Coordinates of C-alpha atoms in Angstrom, one line a residue:
X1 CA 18.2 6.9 15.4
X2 CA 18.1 9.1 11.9
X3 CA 20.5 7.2 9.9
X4 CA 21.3 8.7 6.9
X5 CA 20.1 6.5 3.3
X6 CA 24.1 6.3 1.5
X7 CA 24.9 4.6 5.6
X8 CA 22.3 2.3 5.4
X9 CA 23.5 1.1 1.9
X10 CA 27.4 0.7 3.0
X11 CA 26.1 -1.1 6.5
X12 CA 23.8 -3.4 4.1
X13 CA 26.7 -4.3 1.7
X14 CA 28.8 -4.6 4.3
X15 CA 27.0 -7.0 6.7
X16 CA 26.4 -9.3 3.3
X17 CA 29.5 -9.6 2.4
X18 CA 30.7 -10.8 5.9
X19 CA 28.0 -13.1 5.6
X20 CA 29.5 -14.5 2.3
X21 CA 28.3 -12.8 -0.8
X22 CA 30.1 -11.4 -3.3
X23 CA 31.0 -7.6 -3.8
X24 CA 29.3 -7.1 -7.0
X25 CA 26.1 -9.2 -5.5
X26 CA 25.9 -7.5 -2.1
X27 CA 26.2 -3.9 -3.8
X28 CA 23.1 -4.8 -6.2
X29 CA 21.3 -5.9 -2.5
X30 CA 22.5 -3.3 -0.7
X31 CA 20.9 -0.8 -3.5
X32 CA 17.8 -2.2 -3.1
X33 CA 17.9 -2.3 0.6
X34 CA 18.4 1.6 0.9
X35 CA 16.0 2.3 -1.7
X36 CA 13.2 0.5 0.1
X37 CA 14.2 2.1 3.4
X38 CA 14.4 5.7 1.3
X39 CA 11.2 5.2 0.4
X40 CA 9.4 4.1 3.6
X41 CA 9.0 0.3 2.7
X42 CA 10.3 -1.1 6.0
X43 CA 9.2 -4.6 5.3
X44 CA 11.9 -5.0 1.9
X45 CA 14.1 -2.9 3.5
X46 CA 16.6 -3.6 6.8
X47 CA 13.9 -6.0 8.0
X48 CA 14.9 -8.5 5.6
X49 CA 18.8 -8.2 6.4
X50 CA 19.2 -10.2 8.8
X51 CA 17.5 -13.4 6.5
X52 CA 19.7 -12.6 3.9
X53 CA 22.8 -12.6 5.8
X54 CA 21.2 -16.0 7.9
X55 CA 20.7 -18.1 4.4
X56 CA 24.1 -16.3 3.1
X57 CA 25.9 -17.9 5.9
X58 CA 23.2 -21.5 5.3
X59 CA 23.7 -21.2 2.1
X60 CA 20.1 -21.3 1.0
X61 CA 21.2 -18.6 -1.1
X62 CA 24.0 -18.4 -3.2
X63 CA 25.8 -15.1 -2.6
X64 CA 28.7 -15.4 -5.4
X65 CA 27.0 -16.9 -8.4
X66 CA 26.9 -15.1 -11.8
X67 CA 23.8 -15.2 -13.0
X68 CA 23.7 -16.5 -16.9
X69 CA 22.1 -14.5 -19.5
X70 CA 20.6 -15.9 -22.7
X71 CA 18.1 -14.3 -25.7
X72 CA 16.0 -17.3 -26.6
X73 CA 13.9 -15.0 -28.7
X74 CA 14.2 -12.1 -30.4
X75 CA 11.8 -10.2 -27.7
X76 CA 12.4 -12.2 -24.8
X77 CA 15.6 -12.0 -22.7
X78 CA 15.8 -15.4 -19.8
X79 CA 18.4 -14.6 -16.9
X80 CA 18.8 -18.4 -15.0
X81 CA 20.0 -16.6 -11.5
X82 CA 21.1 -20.2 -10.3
X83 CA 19.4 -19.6 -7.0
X84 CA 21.5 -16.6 -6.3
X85 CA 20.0 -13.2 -5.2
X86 CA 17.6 -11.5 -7.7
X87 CA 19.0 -8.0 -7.6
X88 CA 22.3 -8.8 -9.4
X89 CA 20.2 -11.4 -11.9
X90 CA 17.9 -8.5 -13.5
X91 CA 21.1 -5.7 -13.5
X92 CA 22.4 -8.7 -15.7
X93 CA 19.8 -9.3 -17.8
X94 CA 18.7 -5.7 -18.1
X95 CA 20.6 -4.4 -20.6
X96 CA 19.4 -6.9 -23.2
X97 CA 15.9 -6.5 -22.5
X98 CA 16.0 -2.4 -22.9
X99 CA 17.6 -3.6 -26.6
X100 CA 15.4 -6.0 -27.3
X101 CA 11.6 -3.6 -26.1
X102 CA 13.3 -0.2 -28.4
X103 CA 14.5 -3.2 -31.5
X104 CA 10.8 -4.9 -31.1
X105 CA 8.6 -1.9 -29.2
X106 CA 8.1 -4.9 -26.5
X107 CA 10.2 -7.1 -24.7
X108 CA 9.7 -9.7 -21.6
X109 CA 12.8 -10.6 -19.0
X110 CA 12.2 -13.4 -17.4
X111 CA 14.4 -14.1 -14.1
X112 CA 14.6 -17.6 -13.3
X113 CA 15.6 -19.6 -9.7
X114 CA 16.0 -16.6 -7.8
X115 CA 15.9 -15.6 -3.9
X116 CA 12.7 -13.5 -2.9
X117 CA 13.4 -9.5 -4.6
X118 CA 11.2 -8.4 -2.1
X119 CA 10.3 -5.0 -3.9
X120 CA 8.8 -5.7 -7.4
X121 CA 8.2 -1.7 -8.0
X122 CA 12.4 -1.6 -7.1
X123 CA 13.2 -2.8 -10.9
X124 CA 10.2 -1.8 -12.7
X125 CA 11.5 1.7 -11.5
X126 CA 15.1 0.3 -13.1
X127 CA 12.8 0.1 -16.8
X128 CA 11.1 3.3 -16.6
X129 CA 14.1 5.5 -15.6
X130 CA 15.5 4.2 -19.1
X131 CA 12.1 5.7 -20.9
X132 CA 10.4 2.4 -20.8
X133 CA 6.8 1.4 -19.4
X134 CA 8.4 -1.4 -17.1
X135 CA 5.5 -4.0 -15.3
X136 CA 7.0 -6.6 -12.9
X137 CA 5.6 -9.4 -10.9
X138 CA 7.0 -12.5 -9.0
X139 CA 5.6 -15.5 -6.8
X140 CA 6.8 -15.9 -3.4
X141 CA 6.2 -18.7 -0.4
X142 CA 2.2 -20.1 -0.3
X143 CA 0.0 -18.0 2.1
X144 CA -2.7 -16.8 0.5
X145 CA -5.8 -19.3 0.0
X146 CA -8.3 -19.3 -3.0
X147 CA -11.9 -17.2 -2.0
X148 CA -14.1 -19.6 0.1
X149 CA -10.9 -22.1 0.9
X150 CA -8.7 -22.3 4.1
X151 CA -5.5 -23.3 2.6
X152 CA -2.6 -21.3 1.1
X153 CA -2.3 -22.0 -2.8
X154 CA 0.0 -19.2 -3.8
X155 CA 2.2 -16.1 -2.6
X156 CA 1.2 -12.7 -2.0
X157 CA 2.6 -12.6 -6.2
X158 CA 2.8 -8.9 -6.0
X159 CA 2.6 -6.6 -9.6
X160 CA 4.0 -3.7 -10.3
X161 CA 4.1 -0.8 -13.0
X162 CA 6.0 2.5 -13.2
X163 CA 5.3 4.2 -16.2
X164 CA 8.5 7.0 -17.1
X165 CA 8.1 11.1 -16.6
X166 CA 10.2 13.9 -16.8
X167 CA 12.8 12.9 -14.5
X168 CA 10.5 11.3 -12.4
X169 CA 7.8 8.5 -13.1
X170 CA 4.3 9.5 -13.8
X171 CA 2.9 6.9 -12.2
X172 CA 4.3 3.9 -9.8
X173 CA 2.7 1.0 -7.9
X174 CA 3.8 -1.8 -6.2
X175 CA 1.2 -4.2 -4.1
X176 CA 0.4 -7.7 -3.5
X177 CA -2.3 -9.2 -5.1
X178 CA -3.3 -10.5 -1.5
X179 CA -5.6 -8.4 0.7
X180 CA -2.1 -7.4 2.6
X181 CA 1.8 -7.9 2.6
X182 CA 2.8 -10.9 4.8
X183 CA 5.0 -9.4 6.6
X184 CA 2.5 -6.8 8.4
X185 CA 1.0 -9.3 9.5
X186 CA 3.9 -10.7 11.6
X187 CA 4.7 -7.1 12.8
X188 CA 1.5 -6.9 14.3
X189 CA 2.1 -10.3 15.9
X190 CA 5.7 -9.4 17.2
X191 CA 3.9 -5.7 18.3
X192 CA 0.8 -7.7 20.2
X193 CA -1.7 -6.1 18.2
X194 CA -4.9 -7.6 16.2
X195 CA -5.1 -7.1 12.6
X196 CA -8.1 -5.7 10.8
X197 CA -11.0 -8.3 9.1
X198 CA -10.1 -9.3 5.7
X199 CA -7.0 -9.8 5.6
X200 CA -6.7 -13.9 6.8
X201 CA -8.7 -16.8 8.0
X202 CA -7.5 -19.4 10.3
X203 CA -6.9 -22.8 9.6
X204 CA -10.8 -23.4 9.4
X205 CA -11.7 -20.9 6.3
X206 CA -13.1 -18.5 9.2
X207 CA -12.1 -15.1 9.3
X208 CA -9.5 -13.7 11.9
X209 CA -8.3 -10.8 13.4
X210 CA -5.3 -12.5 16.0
X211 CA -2.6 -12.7 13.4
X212 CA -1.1 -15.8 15.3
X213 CA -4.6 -17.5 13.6
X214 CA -3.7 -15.6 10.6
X215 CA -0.4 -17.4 10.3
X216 CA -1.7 -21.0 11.2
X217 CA -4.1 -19.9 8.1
X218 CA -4.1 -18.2 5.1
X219 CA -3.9 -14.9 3.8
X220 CA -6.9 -13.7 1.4
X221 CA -6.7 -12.2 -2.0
X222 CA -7.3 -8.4 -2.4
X223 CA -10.8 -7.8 -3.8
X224 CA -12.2 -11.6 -3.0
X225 CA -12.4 -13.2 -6.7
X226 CA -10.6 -10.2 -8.3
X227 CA -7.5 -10.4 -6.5
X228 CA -7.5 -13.8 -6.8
X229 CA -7.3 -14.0 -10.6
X230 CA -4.8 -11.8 -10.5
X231 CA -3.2 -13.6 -8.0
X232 CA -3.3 -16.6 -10.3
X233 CA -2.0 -14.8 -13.1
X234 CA 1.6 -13.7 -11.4
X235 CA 2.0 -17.0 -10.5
X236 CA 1.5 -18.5 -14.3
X237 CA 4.3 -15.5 -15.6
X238 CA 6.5 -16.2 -12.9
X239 CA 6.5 -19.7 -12.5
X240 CA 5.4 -21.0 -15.6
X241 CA 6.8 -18.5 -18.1
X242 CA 10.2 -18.5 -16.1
X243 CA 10.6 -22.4 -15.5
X244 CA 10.5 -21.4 -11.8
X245 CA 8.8 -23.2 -8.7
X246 CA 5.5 -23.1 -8.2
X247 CA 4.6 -20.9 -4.8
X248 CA 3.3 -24.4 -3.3
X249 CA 6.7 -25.6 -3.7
X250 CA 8.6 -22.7 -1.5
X251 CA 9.1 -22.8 2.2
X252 CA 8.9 -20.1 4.4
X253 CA 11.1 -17.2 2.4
X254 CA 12.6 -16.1 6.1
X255 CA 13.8 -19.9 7.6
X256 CA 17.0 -20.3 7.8
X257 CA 18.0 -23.0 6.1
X258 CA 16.2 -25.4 3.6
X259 CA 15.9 -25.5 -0.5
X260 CA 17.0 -22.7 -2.4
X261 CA 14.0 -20.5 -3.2
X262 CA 14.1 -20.7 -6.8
X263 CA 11.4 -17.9 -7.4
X264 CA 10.8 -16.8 -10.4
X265 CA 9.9 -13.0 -11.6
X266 CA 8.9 -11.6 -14.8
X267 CA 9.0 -8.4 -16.4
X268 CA 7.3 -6.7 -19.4
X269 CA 8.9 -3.5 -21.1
X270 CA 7.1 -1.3 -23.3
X271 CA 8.0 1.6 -25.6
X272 CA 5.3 4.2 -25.3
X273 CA 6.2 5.5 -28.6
X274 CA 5.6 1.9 -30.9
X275 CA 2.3 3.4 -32.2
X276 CA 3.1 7.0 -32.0
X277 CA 3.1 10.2 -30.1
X278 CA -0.4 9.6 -28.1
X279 CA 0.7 7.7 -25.2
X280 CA 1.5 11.3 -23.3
X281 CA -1.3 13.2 -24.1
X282 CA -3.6 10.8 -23.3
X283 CA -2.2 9.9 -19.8
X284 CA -2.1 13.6 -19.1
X285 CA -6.1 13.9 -20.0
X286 CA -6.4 11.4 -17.2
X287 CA -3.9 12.9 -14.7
X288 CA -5.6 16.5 -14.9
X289 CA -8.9 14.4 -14.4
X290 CA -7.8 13.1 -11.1
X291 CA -6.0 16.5 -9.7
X292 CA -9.1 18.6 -10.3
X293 CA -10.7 15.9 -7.4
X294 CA -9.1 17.4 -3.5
X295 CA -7.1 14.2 -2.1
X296 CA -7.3 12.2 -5.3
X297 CA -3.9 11.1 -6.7
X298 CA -2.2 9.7 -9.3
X299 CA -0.4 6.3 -7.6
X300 CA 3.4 7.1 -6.9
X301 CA 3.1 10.4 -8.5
X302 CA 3.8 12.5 -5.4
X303 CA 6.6 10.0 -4.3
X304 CA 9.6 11.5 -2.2
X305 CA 12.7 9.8 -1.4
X306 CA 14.1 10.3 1.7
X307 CA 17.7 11.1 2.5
X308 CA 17.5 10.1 6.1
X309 CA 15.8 7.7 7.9
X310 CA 14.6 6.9 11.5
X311 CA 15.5 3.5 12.0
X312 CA 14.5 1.8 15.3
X313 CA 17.5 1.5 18.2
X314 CA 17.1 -2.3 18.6
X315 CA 17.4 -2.8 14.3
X316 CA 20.5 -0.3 13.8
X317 CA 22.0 -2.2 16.5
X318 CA 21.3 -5.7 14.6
X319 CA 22.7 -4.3 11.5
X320 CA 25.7 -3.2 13.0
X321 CA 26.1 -6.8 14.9
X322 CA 25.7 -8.3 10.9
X323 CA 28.5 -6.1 9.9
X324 CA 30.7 -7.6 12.1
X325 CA 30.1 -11.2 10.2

């Protein structure tokens, strides 16, 4: 079915707030929802409805909480999202952090006991659009074990960075710092299909292509060793920095019931202009670099929203079932 974006927004608010959330908190989910589907991340977008509405209606997620907003330093902005959604938490906390990075040239907002914000690049978009370089990163629910190990130590901890443009960003990425999102690895499950080497191992350290072995095991990190450092280093900012729980400490983000999350995401925002007028020219020498190479791109730079979407039969239907509470 082609379903247009602004539908799958209201359906999204909708079905959350029959499922218990607030109106302010299921608008800021809802938002991020479409966007994800406008953009062609399935995985963040209606495939996670139905677990939000699920640990609405559990409770594993507070739907009505206000998140609390605090400054502890001059440069660093804390939102405690008291195990409520993350969306509504960093609209919160936002506007003090944009303050704080043009007062200071740099700012951090740190996002505390939150629900999974599936889409990092979703708010680090949020910075740039206000003329900011925004980076982002969070921990999530163990799966991904450390090079040469078989068992899961930390999330997929994806990073992002969007850096601002002329009405659009320059540049935009958004990835997991495991070899691939968890989620495609249980659509290849649910669709039959094998998964390609080097993404998992089973619960022996051996690698795997049947992602059913893939989900008794481990995810790997992107780039062996690499990934893994950097793997290590989201979960430090967003854990440690945040006074969030550790990945290890996080059940599956999709079970029903169970503990709060209590994630934790961090945020860096940058003023390209703190040591002057270079930062554009200077990311333009390496732009025209890369477009003088046929097929080689800037990441996100060619990015297209989409004002319509084909969703599958079977999920429009499920949305529409949420709706009705």
């Amino acid at each position: 079915m082609k379903i247009a974006v602004t539908e799958i927004e209201s359906a999204s608010r909708t079905a959350l707030i029959a499922h218990g959330a607030g109106e302010f908190q299921a608008g800021e989910v809802a938002r991020a929802v479409a966007r994800a589907e406008a953009l062609g991340n399935v995985i963040c977008g209606l495939y996670y409805l139905e677990s939000y509405c699920t640990q609405l209606a559990s409770g594993r997620v507070n739907g009505t909480v206000e998140p609390v907003v605090s400054q502890p330093r001059g440069g660093a902005v804390l939102v405690d999202a008291q195990f409520g959604f993350a969306q509504p938490a960093f609209t919160r906390g936002l506007p003090a952090a944009l303050k704080a990075a043009r007062d200071n040239g740099v700012a951090t907002l740190a996002v505390a006991h939150a629900h999974t914000c599936t889409s990092v690049g979703f708010f680090t978009e949020q910075i740039a659009a206000q003329g900011l370089i925004g980076i982002g990163m969070t921990n999530a629910s163990p799966v991904v074990a450390p090079p040469g190990g078989n068992a899961a130590v930390i999330g997929t901890n994806p990073i992002a960075m969007t850096v601002p443009g002329d009405g659009v960003p320059r540049m935009h990425f958004d990835f997991s710092t495991s070899a691939v999102a968890l989620g495609k690895i249980t659509m290849a499950k649910a669709a039959g299909e094998k998964i390609p080497p080097g993404w998992a191992v089973d619960i022996n350290g051996n690698p795997t292509t049947d992602p059913e072995a893939a989900l008794k095991g481990a995810l790997v990190s992107a780039g062996g060793y690499k990934g893994w450092g950097l793997g290590l280093m989201v979960e430090l900012l967003a854990a440690g920095m945040t006074g969030s729980v550790n990945s290890l400490d996080v059940k599956g983000l999709k079970l029903p019931d169970g503990p709060p999350h209590g994630l934790g995401q961090f945020y860096i925002l940058l003023d390209p202009t703190t040591y002057g007028d270079d930062f554009g020219d200077r990311f333009t020498r390496v732009a025209d670099a890369v477009a003088q190479q046929d097929g080689a791109r800037i990441p996100g730079a060619q990015r297209t929203a989409m004002d319509v979407i084909d969703v599958p039969d079977a999920l429009w239907a499920q949305v529409q079932t949420l709706t009705q509470g």
